[in-house]
Coordinates of C-alpha atoms in Angstrom, one line a residue:
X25 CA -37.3 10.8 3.8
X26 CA -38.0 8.6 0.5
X27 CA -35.3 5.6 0.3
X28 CA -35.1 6.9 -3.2
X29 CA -33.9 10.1 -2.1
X30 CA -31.3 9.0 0.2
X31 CA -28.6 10.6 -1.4
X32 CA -25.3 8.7 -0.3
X33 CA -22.7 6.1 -1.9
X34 CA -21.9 2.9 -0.8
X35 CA -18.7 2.9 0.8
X36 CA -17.6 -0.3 -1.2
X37 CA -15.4 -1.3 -4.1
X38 CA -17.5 1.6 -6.3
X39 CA -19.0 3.9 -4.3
X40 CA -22.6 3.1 -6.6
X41 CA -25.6 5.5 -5.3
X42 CA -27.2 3.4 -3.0
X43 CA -30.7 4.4 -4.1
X44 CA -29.8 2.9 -7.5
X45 CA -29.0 -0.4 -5.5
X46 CA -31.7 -0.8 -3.3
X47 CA -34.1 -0.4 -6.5
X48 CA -32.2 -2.9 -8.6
X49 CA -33.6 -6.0 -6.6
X50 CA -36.3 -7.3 -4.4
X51 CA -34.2 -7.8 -1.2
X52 CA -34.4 -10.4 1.4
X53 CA -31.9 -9.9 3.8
X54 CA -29.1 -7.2 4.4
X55 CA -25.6 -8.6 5.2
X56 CA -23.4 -5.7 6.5
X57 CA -19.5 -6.4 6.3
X58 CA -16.8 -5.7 8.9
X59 CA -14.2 -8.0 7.1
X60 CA -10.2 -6.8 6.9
X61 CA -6.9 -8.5 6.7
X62 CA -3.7 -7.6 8.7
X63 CA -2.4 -5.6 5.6
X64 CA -5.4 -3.2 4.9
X65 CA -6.0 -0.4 6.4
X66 CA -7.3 -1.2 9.9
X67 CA -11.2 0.6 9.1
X68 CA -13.7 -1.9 10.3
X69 CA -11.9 -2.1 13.5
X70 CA -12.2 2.2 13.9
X71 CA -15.7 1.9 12.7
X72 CA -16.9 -0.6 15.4
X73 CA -14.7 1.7 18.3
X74 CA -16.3 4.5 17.3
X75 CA -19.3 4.0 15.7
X76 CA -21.0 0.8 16.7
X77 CA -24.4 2.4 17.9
X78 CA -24.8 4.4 14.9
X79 CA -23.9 1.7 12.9
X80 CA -26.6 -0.4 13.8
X81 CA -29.1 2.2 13.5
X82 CA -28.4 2.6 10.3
X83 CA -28.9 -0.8 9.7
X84 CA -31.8 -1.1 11.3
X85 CA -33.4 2.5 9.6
X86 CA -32.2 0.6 5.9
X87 CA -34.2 -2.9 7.3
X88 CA -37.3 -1.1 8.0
X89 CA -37.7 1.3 4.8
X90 CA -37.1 -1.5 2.9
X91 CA -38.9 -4.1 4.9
X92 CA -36.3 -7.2 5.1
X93 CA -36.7 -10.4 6.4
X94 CA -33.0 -9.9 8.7
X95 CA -29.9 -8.0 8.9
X96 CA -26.6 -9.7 9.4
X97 CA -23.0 -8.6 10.5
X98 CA -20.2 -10.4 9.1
X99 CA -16.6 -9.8 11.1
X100 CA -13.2 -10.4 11.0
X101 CA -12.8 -13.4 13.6
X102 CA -10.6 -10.8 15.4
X103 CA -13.4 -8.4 15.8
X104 CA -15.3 -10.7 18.3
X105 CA -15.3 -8.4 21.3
X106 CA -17.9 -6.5 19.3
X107 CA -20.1 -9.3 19.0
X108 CA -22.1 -8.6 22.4
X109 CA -23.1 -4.9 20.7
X110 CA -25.2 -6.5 17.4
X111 CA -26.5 -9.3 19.7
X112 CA -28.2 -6.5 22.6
X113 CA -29.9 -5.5 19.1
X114 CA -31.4 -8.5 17.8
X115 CA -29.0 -8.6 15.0
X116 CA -27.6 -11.9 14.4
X117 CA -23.4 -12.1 13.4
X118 CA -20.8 -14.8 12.0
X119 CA -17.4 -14.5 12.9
X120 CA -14.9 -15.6 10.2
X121 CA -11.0 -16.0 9.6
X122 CA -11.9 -17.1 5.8
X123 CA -12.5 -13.8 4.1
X124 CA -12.8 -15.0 1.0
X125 CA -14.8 -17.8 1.2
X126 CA -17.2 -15.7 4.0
X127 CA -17.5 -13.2 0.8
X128 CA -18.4 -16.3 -1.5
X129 CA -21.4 -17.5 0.9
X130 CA -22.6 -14.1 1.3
X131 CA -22.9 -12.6 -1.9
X132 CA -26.2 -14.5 -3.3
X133 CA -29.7 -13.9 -4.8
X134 CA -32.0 -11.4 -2.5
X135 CA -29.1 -10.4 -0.2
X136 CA -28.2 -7.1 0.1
X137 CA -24.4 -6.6 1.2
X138 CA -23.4 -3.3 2.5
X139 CA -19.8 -2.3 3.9
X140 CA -20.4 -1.2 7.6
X141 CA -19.1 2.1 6.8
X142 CA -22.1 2.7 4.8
X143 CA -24.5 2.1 7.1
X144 CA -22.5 5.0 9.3
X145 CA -23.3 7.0 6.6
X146 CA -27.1 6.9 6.1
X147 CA -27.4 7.2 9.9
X148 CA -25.7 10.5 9.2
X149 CA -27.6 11.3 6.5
X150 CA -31.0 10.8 8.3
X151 CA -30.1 12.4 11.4
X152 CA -28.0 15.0 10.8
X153 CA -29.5 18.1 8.6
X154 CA -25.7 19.6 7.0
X155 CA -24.2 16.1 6.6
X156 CA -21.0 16.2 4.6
X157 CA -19.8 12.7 2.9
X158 CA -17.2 11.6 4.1
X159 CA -14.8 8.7 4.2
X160 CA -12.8 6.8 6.7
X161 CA -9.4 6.8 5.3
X162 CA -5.9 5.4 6.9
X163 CA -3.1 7.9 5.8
X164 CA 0.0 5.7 6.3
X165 CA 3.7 6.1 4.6
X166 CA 6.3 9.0 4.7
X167 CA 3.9 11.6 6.3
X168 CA 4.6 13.0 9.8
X169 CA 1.5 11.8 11.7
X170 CA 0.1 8.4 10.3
X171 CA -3.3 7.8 11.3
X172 CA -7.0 7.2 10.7
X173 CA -8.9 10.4 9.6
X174 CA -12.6 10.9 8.7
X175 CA -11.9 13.0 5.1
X176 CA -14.8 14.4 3.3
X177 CA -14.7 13.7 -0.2
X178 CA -13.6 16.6 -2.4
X179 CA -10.5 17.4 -1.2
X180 CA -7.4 16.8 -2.6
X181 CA -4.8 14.7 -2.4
X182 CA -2.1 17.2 -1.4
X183 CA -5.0 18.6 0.9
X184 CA -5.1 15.1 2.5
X185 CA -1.6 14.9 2.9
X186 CA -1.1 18.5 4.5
X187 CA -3.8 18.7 6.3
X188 CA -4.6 15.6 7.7
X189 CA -1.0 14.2 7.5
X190 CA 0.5 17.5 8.5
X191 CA 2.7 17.2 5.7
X192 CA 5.7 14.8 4.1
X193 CA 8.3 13.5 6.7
X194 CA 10.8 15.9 7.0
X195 CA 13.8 15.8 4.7
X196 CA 11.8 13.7 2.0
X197 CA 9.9 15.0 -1.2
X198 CA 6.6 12.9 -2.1
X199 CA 7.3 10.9 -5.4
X200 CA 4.6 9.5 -5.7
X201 CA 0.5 8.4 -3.6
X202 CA -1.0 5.1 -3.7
X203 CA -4.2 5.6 -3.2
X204 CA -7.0 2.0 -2.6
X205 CA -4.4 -0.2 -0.1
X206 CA -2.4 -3.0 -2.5
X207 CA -4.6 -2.4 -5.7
X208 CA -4.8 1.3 -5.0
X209 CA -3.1 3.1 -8.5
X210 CA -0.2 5.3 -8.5
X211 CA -0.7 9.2 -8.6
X212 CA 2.4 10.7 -9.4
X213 CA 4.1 14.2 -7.4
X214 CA 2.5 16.2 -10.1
X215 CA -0.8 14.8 -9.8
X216 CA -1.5 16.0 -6.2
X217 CA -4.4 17.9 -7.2
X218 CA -6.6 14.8 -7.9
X219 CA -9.8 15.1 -5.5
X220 CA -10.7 12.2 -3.3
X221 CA -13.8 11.2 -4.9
X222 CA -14.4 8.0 -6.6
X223 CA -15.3 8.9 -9.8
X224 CA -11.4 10.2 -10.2
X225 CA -9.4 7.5 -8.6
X226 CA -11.8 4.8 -10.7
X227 CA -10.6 6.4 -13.7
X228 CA -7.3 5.1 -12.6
X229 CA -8.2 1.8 -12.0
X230 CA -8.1 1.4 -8.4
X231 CA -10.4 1.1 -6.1
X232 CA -11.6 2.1 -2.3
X233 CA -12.9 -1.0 -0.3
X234 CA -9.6 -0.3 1.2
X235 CA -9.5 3.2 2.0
X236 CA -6.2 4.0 2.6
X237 CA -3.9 6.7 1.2
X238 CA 0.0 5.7 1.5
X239 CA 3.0 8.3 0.6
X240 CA 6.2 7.6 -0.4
X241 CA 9.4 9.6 -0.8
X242 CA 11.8 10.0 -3.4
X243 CA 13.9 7.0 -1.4
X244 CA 11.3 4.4 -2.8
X245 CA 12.1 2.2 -5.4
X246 CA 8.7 1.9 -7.3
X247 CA 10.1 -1.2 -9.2
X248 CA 10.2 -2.9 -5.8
X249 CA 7.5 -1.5 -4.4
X250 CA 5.5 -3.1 -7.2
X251 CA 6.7 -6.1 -7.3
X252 CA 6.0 -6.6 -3.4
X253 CA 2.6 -5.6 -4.4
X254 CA 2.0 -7.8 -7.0
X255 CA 3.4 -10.6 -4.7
X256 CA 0.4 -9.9 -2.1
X257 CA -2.0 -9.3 -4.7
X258 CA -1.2 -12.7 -5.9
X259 CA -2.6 -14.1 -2.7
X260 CA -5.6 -12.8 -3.1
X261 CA -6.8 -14.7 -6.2
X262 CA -9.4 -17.2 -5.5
X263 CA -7.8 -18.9 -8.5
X264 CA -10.9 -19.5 -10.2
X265 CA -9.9 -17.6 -13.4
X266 CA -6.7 -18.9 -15.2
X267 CA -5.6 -15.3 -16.3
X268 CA -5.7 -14.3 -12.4
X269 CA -4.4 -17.1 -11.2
X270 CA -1.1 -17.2 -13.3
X271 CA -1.2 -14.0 -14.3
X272 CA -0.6 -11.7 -10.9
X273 CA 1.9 -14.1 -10.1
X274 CA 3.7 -13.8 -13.7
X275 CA 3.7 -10.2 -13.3
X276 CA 5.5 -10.8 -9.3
X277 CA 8.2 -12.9 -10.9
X278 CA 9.2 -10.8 -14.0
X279 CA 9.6 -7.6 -11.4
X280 CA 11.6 -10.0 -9.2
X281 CA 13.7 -10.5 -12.1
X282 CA 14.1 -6.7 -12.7
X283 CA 15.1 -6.2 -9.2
X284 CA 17.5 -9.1 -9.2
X285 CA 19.3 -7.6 -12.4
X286 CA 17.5 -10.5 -14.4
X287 CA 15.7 -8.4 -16.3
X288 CA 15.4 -8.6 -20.0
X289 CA 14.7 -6.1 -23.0
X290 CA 11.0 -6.0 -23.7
X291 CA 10.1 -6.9 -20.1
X292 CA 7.7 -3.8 -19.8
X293 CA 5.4 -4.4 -22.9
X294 CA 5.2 -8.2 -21.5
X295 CA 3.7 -6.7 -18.1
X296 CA 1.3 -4.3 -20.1
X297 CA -0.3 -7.2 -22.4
X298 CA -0.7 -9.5 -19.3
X299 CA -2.3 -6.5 -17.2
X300 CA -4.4 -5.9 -20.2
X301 CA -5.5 -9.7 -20.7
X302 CA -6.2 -9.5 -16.6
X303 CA -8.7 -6.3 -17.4
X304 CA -10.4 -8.4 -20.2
X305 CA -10.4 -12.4 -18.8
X306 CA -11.2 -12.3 -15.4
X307 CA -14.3 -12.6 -13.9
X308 CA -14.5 -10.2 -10.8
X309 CA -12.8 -6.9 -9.4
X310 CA -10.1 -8.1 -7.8
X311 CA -8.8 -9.5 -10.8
X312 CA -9.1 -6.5 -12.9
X313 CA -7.7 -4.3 -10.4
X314 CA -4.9 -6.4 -9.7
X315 CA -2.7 -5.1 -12.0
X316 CA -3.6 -1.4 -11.1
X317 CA -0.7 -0.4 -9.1
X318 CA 1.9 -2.0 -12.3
X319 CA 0.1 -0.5 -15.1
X320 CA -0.2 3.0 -13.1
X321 CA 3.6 3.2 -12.4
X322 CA 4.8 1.7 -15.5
X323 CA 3.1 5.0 -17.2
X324 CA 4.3 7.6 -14.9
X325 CA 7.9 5.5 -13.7
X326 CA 8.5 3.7 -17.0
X327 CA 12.0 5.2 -17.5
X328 CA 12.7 3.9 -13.8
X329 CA 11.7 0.6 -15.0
X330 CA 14.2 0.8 -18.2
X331 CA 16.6 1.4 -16.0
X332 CA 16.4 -1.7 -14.0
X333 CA 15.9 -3.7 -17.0
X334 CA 17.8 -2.5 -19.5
X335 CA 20.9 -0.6 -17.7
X336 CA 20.8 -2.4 -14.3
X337 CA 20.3 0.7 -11.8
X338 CA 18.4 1.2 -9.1
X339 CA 18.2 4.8 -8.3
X340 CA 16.9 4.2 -4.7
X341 CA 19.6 2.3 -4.3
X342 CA 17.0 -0.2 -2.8
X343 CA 17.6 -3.2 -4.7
X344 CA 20.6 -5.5 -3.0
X345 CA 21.4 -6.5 -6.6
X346 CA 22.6 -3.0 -8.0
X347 CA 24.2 -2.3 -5.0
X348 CA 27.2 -2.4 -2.7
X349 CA 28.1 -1.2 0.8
X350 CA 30.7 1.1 2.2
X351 CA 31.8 2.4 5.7
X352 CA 31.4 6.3 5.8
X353 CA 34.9 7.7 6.9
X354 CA 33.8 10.9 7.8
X355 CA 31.0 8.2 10.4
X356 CA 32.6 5.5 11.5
X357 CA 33.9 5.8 14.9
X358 CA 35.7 2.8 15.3
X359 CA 33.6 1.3 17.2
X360 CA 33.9 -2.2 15.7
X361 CA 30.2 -3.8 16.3
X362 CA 30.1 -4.1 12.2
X363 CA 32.7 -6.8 12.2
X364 CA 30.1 -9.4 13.6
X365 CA 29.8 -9.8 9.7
X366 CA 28.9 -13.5 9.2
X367 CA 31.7 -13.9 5.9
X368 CA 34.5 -11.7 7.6
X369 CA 33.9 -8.9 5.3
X370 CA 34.7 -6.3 7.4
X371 CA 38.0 -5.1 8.2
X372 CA 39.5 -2.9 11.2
X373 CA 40.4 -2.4 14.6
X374 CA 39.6 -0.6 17.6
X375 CA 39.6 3.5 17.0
X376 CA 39.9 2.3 13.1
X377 CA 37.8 3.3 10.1
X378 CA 36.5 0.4 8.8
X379 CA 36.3 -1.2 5.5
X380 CA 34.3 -3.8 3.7
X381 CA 35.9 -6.3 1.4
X382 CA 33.3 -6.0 -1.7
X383 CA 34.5 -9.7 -2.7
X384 CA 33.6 -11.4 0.6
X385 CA 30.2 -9.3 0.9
X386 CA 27.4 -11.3 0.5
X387 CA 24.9 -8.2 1.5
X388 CA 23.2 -9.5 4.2
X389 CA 22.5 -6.4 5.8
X390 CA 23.9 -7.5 9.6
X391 CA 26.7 -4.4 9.3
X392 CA 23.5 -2.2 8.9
X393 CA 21.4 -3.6 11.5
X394 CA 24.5 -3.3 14.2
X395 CA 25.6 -0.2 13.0
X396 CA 24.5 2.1 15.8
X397 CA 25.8 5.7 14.0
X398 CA 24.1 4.7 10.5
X399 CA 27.8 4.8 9.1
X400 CA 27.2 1.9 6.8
X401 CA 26.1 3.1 3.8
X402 CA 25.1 2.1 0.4
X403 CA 26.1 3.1 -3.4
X404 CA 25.3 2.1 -6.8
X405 CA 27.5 2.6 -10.3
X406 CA 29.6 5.6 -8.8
X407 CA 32.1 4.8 -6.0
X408 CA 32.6 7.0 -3.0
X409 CA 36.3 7.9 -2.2
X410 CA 36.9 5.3 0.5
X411 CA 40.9 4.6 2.1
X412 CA 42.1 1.4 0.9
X413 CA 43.3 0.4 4.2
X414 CA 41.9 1.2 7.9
X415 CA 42.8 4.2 9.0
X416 CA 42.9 6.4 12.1
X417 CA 39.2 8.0 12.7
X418 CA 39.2 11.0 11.4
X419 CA 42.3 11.5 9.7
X420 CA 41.3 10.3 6.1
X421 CA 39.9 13.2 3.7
X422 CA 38.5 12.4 0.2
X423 CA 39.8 15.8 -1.0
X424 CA 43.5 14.6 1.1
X425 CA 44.0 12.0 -1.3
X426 CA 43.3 13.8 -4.7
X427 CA 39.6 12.9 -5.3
X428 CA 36.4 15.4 -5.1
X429 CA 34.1 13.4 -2.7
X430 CA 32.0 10.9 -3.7
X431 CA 33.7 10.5 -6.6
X432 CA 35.4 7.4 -7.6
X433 CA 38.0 8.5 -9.8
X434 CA 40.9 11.1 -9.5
X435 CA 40.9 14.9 -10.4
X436 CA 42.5 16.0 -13.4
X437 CA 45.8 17.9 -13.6

């Protein structure tokens, strides 16, 4: 078969037709990466379990068509035990705990870089006669078996998810996909039908060096979810552009503020002009995808966001700042391990309900952590009917003392 022929994508940031690459330049050398971080998705290391052999011939099928100099494998320092396998086949590798610098080094004039994955791929492609593409893919989050899958491309997401992830973890409802690890974009619960293919999820921003597919449920706080993403995207600026440098980081602390009830009235149009200027002024992909996960949930979520901003709720009830704790009557055993509160906050005795003085609480969470029947509980602008003083377990009802439960106010007459 013709290189030019070769019908597969690069498994990268793009997913470019290869043939399109390999006539773009006159290549030296090919550099084939196996490089991940604790929080992606955990590829490389199923590609070189599985796939090390195939791998290799691939590169070595790629060397020969296109007649380089060398071919090189660049791993994750704590992907050494795979070492041994290139060096039996002549193929030289580095070992590196410095991603992005590694990345810097590598990417220069007449070297060819390749994800590992890819090279999988053409060795398919050459040897098998009905190959399907196909893409590695962690499916992690609120599914009911998390795992590493090998999807082919064209499905959809709700395919992916049912199939693959035999479905949402019971009790929950999906709200919404993030789909490209932490600058994957946001598909919302009515966007399910979006096929796995790159040209759709690019449309979105995002992108698949990471290929993993996370789901969350309705329980998820996106405003927090977001701004933990834009804290680990921040770390991932070389800090060569000013606009990446300051601006992921800008974006982290005015979602900290809107978790932390900080947040002020036109908050939102600020985070859309600095994801904009991050699309525009920076000078690689990372910084323009950055922002991906923000700009996609501020589109589908952005009355969420309002609400955090402007009218100080959390839905979720996942941000400590809009919320307070309670002991569930109808729970609580008596048991007593929540009064190992550090302030004193909780109050009760043995074969008691217990209560928790709001104005002592500092919402540390220890009650929860102890809390061996889940009877601490949390709630947000509407107060559950709670007794005002310990009671016996079991003998307090909310509809006893005049109130419909969960309801913090008393039932007309």
């Amino acid at each position: 078969m013709e290189t030019d022929k070769i019908g597969i994508l690069g498994h990268g940031i793009k997913g470019k037709p290869c043939a399109e690459r390999w006539s773009s330049g006159e290549w030296k050398e090919l550099v084939c990466l196996f490089l991940e971080d604790q929080s992606e998705s955990g590829i490389a290391a199923y590609l070189l379990e599985h796939y090390l052999d195939e791998v290799i011939s691939g590169m070595e099928a790629l060397r020969d068509r296109l007649q380089l100099r060398s071919i090189r494998a660049l791993l994750s320092k704590n992907y050494g035990d795979y070492e041994e396998g290139f060096r039996l086949r002549g193929i030289q590798t580095v070992l590196t705990d410095d991603i992005k610098g590694a990345q810097k080094e590598t990417f220069k004039e007449g070297v060819l870089v390749h994800h590992g994955e890819t090279m999988l791929a053409l060795h398919q492609c050459l040897t098998e006669e009905s190959y399907v593409p196909h893409k590695i893919v962690a499916v992690t989050g609120d599914v009911a078996e998390p795992g590493i899958y090998e999807i082919p491309f064209g499905i959809t997401l709700e395919e992916i998810i049912a199939k693959y992830g035999k479905g949402v973890t019971a009790g929950k409802m999906v709200k919404f996909v993030s789909a490209g690890g932490n600058m994957g974009a946001v598909f919302g619960a009515d966007e399910l039908d979006t096929p796995f293919t790159y040209s759709s999820l690019l449309k979105e921003g995002t992108m698949l060096e990471a290929a993993k597919i996370e789901v969350f449920s309705n329980d998820t706080c996106i405003v927090d979810w977001t701004c933990k993403r834009m804290l680990l995207n921040s770390r991932k600026t070389c800090g060569t552009c000013v606009y990446c440098r300051e601006g992921i980081y800008q974006l982290f602390r005015i979602l900290q503020d809107a978790t932390e009830g900080k947040g002020r009235e036109g908050d939102c149009s600020v985070m859309m002009e600095i994801c904009d200027t991050l699309k525009t002024g920076t000078l690689c992909d990372i910084g323009r995808t950055a922002a991906a996960p923000l700009t996609t949930a501020i589109k589908k979520f952005g009355e969420e966001f309002e609400k955090h901003i402007d009218r100080k709720i959390c839905q979720s009830l996942s941000c400590i700042s809009y919320v307070n704790f309670y002991i569930d009557p109808a729970v609580c055993n008596g048991c007593g391990d929540c009064m190992a509160c550090p302030r004193h906050a909780v109050r009760g005795g043995e074969n008691l309900i217990h209560i928790i003085d709001t104005d002592l609480c500092t919402k540390c969470e220890r009650c929860t952590e102890v809390c061996k029947r889940n009877a601490v509980k949390r709630y947000g602008t509407v107060k559950p009917v709670l007794p005002d003083e310990p009671a016996q377990v079991g003998s307090f009802s909310a509809e006893s003392n005049g109130m419909k439960k969960g309801l913090g106010r008393r039932r007309r007459v």
